[in-house]
Coordinates of C-alpha atoms in Angstrom, one line a residue:
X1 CA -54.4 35.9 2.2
X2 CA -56.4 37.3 -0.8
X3 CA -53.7 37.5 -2.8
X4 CA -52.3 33.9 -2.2
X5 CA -55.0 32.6 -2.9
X6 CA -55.5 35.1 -6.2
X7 CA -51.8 33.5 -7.0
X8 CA -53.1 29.8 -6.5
X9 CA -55.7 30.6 -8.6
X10 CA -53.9 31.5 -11.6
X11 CA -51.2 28.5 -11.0
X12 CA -54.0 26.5 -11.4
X13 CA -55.8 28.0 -14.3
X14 CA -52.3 28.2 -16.0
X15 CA -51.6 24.3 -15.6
X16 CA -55.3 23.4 -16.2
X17 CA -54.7 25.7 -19.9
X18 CA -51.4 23.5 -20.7
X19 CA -51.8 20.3 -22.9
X20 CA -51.0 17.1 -22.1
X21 CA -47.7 17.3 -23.1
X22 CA -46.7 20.4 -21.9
X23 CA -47.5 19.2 -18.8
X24 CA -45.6 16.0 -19.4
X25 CA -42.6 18.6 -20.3
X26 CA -43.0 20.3 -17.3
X27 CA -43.3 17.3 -14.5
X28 CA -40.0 15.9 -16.6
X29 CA -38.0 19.6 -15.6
X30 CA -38.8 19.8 -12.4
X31 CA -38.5 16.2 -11.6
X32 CA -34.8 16.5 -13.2
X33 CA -33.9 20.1 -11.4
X34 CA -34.6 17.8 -8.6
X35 CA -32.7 15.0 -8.8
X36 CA -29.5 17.2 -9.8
X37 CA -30.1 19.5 -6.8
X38 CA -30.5 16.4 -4.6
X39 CA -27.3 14.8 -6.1
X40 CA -25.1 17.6 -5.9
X41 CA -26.4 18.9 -2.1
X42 CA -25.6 15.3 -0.9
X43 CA -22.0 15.1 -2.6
X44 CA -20.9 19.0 -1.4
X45 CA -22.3 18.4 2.3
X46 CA -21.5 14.4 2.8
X47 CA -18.9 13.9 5.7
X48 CA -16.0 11.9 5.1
X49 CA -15.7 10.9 8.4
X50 CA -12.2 9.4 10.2
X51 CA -11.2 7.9 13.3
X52 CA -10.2 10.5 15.8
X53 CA -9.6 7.9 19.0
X54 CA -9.8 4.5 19.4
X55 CA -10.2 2.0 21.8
X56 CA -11.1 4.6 24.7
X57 CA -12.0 4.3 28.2
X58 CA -15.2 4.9 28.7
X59 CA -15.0 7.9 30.6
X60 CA -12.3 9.7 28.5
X61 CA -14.6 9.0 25.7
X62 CA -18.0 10.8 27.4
X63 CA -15.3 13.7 28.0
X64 CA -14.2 14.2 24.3
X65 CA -18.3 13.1 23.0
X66 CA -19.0 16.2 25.9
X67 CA -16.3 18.6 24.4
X68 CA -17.5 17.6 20.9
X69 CA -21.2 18.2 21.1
X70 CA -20.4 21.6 22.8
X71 CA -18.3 22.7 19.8
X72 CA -21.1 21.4 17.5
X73 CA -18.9 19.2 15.6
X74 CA -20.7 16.1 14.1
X75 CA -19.5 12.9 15.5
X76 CA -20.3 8.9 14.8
X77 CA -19.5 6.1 17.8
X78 CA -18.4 2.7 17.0
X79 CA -17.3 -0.4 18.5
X80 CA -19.6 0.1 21.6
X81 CA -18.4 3.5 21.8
X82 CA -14.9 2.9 22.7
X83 CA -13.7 4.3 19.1
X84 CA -15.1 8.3 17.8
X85 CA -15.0 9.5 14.3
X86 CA -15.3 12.9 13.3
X87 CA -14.8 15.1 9.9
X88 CA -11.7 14.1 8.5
X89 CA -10.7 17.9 7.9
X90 CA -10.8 18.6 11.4
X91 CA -9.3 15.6 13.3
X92 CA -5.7 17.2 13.3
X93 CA -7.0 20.7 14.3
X94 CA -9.3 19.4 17.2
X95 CA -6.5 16.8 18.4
X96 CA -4.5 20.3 18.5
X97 CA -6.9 21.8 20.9
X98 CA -7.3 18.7 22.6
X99 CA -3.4 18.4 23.4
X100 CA -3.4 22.6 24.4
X101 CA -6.5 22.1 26.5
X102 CA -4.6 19.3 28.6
X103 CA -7.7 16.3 27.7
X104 CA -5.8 14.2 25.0
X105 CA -7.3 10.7 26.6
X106 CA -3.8 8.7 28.0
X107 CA -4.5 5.9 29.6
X108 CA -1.1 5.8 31.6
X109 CA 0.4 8.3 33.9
X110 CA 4.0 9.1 34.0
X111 CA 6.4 11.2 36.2
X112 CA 3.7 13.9 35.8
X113 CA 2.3 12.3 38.8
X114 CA 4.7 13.9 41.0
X115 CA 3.6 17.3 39.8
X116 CA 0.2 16.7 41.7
X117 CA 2.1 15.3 45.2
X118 CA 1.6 16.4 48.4
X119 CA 3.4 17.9 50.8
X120 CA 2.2 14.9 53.2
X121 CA 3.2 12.0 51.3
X122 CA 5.1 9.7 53.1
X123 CA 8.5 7.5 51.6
X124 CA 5.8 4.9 51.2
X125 CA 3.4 7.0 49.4
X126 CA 6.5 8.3 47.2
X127 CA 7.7 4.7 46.2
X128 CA 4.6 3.4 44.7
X129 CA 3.6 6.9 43.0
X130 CA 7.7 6.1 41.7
X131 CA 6.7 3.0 40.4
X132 CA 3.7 4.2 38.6
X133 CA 5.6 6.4 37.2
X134 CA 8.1 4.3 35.7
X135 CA 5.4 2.0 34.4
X136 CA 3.5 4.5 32.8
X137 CA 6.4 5.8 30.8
X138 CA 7.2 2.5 29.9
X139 CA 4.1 1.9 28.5
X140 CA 4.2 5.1 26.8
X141 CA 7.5 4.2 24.9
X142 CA 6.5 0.7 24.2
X143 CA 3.5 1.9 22.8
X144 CA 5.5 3.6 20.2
X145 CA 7.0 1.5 18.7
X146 CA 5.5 0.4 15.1
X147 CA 4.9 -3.2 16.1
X148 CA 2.9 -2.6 19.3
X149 CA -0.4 -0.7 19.7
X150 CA -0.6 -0.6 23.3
X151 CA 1.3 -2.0 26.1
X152 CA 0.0 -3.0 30.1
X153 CA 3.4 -3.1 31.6
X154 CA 3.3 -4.3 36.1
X155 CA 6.4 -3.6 37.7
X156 CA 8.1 -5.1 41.4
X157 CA 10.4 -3.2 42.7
X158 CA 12.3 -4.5 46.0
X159 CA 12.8 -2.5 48.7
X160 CA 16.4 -0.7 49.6
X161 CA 18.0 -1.2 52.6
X162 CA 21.0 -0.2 54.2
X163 CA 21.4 -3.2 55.9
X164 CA 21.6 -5.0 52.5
X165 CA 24.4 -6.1 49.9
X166 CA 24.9 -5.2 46.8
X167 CA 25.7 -8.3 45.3
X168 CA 22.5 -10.1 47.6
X169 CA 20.1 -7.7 47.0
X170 CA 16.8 -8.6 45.7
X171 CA 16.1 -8.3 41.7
X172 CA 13.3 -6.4 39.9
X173 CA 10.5 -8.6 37.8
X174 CA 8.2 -6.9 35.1
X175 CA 5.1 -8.8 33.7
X176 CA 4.0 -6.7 30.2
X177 CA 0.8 -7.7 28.2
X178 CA 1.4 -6.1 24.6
X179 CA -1.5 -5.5 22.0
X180 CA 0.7 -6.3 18.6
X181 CA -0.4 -4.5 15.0
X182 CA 0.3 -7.4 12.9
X183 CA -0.4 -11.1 13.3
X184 CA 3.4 -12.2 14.5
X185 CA 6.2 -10.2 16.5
X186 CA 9.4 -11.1 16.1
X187 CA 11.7 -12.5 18.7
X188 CA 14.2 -9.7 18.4
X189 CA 11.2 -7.1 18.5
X190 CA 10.9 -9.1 22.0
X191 CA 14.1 -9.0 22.7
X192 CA 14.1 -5.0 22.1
X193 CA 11.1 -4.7 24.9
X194 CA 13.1 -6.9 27.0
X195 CA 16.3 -5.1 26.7
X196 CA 14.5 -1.5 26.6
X197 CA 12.8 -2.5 30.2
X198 CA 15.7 -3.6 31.5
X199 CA 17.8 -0.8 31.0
X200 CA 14.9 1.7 32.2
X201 CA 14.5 -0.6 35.5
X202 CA 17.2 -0.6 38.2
X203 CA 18.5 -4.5 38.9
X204 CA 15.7 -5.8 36.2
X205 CA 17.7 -8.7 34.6
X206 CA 16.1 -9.8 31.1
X207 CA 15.1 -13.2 32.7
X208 CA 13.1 -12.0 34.9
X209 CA 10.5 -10.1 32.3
X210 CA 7.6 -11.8 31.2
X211 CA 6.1 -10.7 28.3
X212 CA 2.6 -12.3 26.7
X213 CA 0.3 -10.7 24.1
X214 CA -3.0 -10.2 24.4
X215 CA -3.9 -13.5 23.1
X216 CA -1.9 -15.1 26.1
X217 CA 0.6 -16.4 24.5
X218 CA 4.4 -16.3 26.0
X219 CA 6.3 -14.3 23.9
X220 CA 9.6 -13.9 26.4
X221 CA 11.2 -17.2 26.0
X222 CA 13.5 -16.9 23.5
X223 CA 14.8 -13.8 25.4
X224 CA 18.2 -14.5 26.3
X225 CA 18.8 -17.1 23.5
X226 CA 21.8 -17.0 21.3
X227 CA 20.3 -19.1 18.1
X228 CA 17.7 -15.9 17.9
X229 CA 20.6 -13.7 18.2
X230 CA 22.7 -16.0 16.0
X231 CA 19.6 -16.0 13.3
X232 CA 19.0 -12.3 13.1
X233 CA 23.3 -11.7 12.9
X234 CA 23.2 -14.2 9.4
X235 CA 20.7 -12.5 7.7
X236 CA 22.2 -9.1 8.3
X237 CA 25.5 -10.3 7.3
X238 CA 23.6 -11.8 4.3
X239 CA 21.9 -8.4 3.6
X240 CA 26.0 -6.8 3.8
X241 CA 26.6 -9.2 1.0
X242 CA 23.6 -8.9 -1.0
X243 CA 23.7 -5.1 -0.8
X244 CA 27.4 -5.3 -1.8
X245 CA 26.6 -7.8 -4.6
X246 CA 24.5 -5.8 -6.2
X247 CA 26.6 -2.3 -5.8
X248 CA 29.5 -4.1 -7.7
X249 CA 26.4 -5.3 -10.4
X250 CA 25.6 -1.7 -10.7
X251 CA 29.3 -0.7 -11.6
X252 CA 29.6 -3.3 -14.3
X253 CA 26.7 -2.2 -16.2
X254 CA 27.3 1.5 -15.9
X255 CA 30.7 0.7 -17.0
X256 CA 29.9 -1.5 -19.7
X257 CA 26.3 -1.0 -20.3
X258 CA 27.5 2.4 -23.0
X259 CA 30.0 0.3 -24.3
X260 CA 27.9 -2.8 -25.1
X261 CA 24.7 -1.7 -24.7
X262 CA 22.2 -1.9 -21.4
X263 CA 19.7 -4.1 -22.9
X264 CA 22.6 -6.3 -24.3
X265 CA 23.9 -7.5 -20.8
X266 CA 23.2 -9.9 -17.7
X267 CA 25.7 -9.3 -15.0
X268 CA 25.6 -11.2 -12.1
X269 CA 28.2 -11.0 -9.2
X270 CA 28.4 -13.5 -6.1
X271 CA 30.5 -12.5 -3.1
X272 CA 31.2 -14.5 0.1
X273 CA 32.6 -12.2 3.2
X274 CA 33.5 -13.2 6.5
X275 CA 32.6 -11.6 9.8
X276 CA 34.7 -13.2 12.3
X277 CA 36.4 -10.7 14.3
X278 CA 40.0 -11.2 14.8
X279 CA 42.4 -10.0 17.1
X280 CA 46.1 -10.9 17.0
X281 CA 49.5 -10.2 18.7
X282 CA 52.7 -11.0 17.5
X283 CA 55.3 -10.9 19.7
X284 CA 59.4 -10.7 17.8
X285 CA 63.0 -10.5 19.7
X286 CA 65.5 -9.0 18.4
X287 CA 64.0 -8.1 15.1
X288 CA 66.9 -5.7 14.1
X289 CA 70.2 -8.0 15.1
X290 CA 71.4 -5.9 17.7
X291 CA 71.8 -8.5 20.4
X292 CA 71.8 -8.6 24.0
X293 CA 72.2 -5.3 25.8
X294 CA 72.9 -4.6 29.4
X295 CA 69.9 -3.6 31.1
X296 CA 71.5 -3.7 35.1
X297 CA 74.7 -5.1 36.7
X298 CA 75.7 -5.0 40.4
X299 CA 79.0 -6.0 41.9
X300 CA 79.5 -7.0 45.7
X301 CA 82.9 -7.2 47.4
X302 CA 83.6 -8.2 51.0
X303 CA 86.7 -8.3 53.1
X304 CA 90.9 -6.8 52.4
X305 CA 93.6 -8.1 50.4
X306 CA 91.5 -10.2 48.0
X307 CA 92.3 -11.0 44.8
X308 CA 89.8 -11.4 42.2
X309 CA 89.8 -13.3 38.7
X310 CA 87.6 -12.3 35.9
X311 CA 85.8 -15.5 34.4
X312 CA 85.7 -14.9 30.5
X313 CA 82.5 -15.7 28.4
X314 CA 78.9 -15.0 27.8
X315 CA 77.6 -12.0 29.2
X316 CA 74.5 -13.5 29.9
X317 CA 75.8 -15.3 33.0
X318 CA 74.7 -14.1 35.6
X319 CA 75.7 -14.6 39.7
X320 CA 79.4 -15.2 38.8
X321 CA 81.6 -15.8 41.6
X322 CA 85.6 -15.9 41.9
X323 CA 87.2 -16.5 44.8
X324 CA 90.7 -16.4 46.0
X325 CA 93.8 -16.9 48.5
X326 CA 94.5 -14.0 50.7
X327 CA 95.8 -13.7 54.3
X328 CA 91.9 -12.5 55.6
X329 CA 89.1 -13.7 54.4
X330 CA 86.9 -12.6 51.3
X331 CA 84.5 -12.3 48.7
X332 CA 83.4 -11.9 45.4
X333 CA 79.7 -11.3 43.4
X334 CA 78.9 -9.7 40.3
X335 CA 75.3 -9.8 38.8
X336 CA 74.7 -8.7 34.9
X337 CA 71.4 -8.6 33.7
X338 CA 70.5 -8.6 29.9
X339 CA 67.6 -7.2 27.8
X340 CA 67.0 -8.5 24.5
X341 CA 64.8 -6.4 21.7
X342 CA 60.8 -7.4 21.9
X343 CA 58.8 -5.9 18.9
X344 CA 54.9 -6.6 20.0
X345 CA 52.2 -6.3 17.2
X346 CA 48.7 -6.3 17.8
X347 CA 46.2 -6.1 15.2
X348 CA 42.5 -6.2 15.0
X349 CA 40.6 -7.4 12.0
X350 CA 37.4 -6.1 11.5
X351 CA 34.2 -8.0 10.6
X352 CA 33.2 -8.0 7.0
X353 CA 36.4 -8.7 5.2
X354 CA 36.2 -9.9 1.7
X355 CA 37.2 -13.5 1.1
X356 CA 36.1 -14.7 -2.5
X357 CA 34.6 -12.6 -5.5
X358 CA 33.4 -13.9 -9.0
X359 CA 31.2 -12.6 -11.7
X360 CA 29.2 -13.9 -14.5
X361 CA 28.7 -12.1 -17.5
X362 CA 26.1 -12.9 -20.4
X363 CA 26.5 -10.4 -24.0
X364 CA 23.6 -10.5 -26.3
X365 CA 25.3 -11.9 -29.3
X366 CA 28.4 -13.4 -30.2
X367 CA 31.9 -12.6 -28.9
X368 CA 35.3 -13.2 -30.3
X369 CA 38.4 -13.9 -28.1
X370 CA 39.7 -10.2 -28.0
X371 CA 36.3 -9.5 -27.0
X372 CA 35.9 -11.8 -24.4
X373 CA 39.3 -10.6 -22.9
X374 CA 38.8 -7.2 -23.0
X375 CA 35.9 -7.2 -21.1
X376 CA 37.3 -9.5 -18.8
X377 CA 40.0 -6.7 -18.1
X378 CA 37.5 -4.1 -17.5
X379 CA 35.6 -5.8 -14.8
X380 CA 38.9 -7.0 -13.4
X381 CA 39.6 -4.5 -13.2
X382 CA 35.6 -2.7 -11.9
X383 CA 35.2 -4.8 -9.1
X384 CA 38.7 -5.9 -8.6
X385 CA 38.1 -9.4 -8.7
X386 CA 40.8 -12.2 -10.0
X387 CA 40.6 -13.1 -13.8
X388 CA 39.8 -16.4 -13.2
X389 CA 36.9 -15.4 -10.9
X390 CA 35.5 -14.0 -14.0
X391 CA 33.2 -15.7 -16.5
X392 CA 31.9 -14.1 -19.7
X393 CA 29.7 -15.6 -22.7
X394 CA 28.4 -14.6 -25.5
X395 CA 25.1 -16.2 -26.1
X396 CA 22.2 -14.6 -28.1
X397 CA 19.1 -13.6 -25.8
X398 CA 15.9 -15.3 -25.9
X399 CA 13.0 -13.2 -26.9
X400 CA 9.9 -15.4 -27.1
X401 CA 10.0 -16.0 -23.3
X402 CA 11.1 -13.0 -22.3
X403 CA 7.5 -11.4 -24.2
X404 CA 5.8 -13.8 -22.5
X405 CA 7.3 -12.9 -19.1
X406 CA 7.0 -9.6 -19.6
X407 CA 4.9 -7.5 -17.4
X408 CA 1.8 -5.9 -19.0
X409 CA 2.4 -1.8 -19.0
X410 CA 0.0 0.0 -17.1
X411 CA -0.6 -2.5 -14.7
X412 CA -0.1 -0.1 -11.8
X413 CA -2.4 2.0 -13.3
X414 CA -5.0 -0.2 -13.6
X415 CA -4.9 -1.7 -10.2
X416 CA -5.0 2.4 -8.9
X417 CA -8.3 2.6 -11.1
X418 CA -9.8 -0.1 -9.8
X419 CA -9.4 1.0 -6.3
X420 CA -10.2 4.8 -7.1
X421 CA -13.1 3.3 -8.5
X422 CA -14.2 0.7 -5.5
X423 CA -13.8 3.5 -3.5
X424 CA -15.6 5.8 -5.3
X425 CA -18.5 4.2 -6.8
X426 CA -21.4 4.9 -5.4
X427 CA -20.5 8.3 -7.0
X428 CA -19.8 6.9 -10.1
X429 CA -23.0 5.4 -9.9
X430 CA -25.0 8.4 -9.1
X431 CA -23.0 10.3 -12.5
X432 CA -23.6 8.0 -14.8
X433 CA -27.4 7.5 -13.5
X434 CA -27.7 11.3 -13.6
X435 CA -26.8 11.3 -17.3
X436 CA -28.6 8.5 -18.2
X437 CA -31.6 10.3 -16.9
X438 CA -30.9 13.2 -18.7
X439 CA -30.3 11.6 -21.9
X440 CA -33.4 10.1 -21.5
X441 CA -35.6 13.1 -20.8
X442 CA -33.7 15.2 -23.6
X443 CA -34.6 12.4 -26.6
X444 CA -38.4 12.7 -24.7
X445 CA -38.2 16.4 -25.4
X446 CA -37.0 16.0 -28.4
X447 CA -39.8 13.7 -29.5
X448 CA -42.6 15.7 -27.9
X449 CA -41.4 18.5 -29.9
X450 CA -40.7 17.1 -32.6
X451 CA -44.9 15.9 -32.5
X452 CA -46.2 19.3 -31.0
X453 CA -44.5 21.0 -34.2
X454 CA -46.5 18.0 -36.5
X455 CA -49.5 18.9 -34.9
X456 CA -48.9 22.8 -35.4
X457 CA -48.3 22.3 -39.0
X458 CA -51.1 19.6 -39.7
X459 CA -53.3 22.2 -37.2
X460 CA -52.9 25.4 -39.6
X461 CA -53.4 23.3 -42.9
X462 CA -56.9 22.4 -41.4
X463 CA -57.5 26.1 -40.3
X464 CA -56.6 27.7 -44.3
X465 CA -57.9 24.6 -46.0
X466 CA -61.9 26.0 -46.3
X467 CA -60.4 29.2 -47.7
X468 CA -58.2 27.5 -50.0
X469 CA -60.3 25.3 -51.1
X470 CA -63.2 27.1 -52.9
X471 CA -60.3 29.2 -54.8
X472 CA -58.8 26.2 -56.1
X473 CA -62.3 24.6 -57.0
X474 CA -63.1 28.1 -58.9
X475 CA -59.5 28.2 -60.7
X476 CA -59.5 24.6 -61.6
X477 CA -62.7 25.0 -63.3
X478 CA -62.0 27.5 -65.0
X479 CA -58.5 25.7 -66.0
X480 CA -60.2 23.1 -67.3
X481 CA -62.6 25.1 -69.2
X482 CA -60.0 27.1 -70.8
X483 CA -58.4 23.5 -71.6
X484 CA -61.7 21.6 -73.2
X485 CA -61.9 24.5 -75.3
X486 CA -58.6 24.5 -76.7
X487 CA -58.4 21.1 -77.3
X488 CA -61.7 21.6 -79.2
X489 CA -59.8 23.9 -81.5
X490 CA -57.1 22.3 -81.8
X491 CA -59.2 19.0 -82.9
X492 CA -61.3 21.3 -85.5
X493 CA -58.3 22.6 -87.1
X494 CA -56.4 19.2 -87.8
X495 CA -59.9 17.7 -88.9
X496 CA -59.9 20.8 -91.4
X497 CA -56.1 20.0 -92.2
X498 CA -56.6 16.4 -92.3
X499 CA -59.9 17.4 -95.1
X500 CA -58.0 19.6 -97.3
X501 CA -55.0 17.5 -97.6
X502 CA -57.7 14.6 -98.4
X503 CA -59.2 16.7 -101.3
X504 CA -55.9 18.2 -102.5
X505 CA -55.2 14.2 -102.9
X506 CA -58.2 13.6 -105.0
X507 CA -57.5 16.2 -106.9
X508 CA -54.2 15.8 -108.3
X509 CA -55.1 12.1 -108.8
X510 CA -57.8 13.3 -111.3
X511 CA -55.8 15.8 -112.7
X512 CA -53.2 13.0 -113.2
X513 CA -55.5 10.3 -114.8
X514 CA -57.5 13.2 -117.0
X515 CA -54.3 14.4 -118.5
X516 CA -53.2 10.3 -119.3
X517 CA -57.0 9.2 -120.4
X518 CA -58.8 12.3 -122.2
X519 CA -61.7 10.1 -123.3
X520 CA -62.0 8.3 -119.8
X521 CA -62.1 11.5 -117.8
X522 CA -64.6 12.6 -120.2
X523 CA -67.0 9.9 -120.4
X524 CA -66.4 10.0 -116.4
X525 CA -67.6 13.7 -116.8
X526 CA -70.9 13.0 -118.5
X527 CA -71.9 9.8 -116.3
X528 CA -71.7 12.4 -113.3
X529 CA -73.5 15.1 -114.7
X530 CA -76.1 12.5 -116.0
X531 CA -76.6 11.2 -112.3
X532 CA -77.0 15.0 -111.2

């Protein structure tokens, strides 16, 4: 305890012996080791959680919320508790173990309740566990389909008796309350249900299944009608002919795009195709000339000492008779059948046969007529389509528009960074906060350096200024001693220069005028030796 409080001690004598802005300093560092800590410890151990079951039963929820809190997994509830989210990294591996421990949540039971009967049930008891049966699993594969989240599906199923008919025997009826993904079904996704049900259901016609969605509204009565059916056949005959227009496009430009040039062509083909199926029989006789030919002939006689006469013609007639005179009675009868030659063909056209193709084609530029006419014979002979069925220009592309229509590059990407960043931004916002926090503290370091190394500098010029002063105040004195007296000189020896050149002046001028003016110089002479 001594020593803690020893330890304390000096902390506090140590931050009590800092400045003002070394403590400033240090409150800024440990406020930003902080922050950075904090940041980074919330990004590494945040949970990204995901939906691991949805709309649950309330008790197959407390089982899983049970199983999860016993594993120590973290877990969020939502929507009243009837959906669970966990760690997304874990929802496949714990749906694993779910599905190997037997509690993967199923809200219908199928033909696994017969594994769980007992040896007690009666016919009764088996029958309606039967029916369960076969609405759970149809539930279970309705429920799988993409359009349908979940499906309630009620089955009536008559009872068999000996005693009854097949032809009079009661029908099946199914009632089905579907939960759909998207805002509309189709009618032949309801038709699918409808004719899925009715194959799983013995004696279930397709009229007698009701199916509503969960908003209540009737989605079974177009079952059964042909304009639905006649509707979904025209657009997939229309998708056969789009999907063959545009295979006979691709063969024109890859056969005349390296001639021509890619960018240098439009090609456009239009194709019409029909899909009736037809089924003919042709019936010919005798389609080789070979005539009649006996097939059978029989030949009766009756009675002695007849006398018969051949009757002469056609072969074809038939039941000839000939009688004649004789002592007893008698008779005659000869019957020739004929069989002619019969060549029967049948044939059977099938749907999708090709009744008209034409194609347009547009060249960037201009084309001569050897031009035009040679690339007519090449996609005559491409999509094998009549020459007259083929139509080809040569008209100079417009580029103005086209620049305007075009789509701006990197569109995708910028629609991807938008979304990265919507879904990322309170990250975004917690970097670039970070940094600007950090910027921030670095320039105030940078200033409260920049002052504390002033203050050290203006700090030892105060310290060595008494020393340095009084040796400067002795050596500039003595300076400007040293300087006084040398000016002092040098102003005593010009004033002597200045005198001597004055008098060497004087002197040569009297010189000068005393060898011009003898008598004046000398009468000069005697005036100043009279004044002395």
């Amino acid at each position: 305890m001594d020593n803690i409080k020893q330890a304390w001690g000096k902390v506090q004598g140590g931050w009590q012996a800092l400045d003002k802005s070394k403590k400033t300093q240090l409150v800024m560092i440990l406020i930003a080791i902080v922050l950075v800590v904090g940041g980074l410890t919330y990004i590494t151990k945040k949970v990204d959680y995901s939906v691991l079951f949805s709309e649950m039963e309330a008790s197959d929820a407390g089982l899983i919320v049970d199983d999860l809190e016993a594993q120590g997994v973290a877990y969020k509830l939502e929507d009243n508790g009837t959906t669970i989210l966990i760690d997304s990294s874990l929802v496949d591996k714990y749906r694993i173990e779910l599905a190997m421990n037997d509690m993967v949540p199923e809200n219908s039971i199928g033909f696994e309740i017969f594994d769980t009967s007992s040896m007690m049930a009666t016919d009764e008891d088996r029958n309606i566990m039967y029916q369960r049966a076969v609405s759970g699993e149809l539930e279970r594969a309705i429920s799988t389909l993409d359009t349908v989240k979940s499906a309630k599906v009620i089955l009536s199923m008559p009872e068999d008796s000996v005693f009854v008919d097949q032809e009079n025997r009661a029908e099946a009826s199914a009632s089905v309350v579907i939960t759909p993904r998207k805002a509309d079904i189709s009618p032949a996704e309801v038709q699918g249900i409808a004719s899925l049900m009715a194959g799983a259901v013995d004696n279930l016609p397709q009229e007698n299944i009701k199916i509503v969605d969960n908003n209540g509204n009737l989605l079974s009565s177009a079952i059964g009608d042909e304009s639905i059916n006649s509707a979904t056949l025209k657009n997939q005959y229309r998708d056969i002919e789009a999907s063959y227009e545009k295979d006979m496009e691709q063969k024109l430009i890859e056969t005349l795009g390296p001639i021509y040039g890619m960018n240098n062509l439009t090609v456009s083909v239009s194709v019409a195709m029909n899909f009736d199926a037809v089924e003919e029989e042709a019936v010919q006789y005798d389609a080789y000339g070979n005539g009649p030919v006996v097939r059978s002939e029989s030949v009766q006689a009756n009675g002695s000492n007849m006398t018969t006469e051949e009757t002469g013609g056609n072969d074809n007639i038939s039941n000839v008779i000939v009688e004649g005179e004789a002592e007893d009675g008698s008779s005659y009868n000869r019957t020739v059948n004929n069989e002619i030659d019969t060549t029967t063909t049948h044939t059977i056209k099938a749907p999708g046969t090709v009744t008209s193709l034409s194609a347009s084609i547009v060249y960037n530029g201009n084309l001569n007529l050897d031009q035009s006419a040679q690339i007519g014979e090449i996609a005559q002979m491409t999509i094998g389509a009549d020459q007259d069925s083929i139509v080809i220009q040569g008209i100079p592309f417009a580029t103005d528009d086209a620049n305007e229509d075009a789509p701006i590059i990197g569109s995708d990407f910028q629609e991807e960074l938008i979304k990265a960043f919507k879904n990322n931004w309170p990250y975004a916002a917690g970097g670039i906060g970070l940094i600007i926090l950090l910027t921030l503290m670095m320039r105030i370091l940078k200033k409260r350096r920049a002052a504390d190394d002033e203050f050290d500098d203006l700090y030892d010029e105060v310290e060595e200024e008494p020393i340095q002063s009084v040796v400067k105040d002795d050596i500039q004195a003595a300076l400007a001693r040293k300087a006084a007296q040398q000016a002092a000189e040098k102003e005593e020896a010009d004033l002597k220069l200045q005198l001597n050149k004055t008098m060497s002046e004087k002197e040569n001028k009297v010189k000068t005028m005393a060898e011009q003016n003898p008598e004046m110089a000398a009468d000069l002479i005697k005036i100043w030796m009279k004044e002395e």
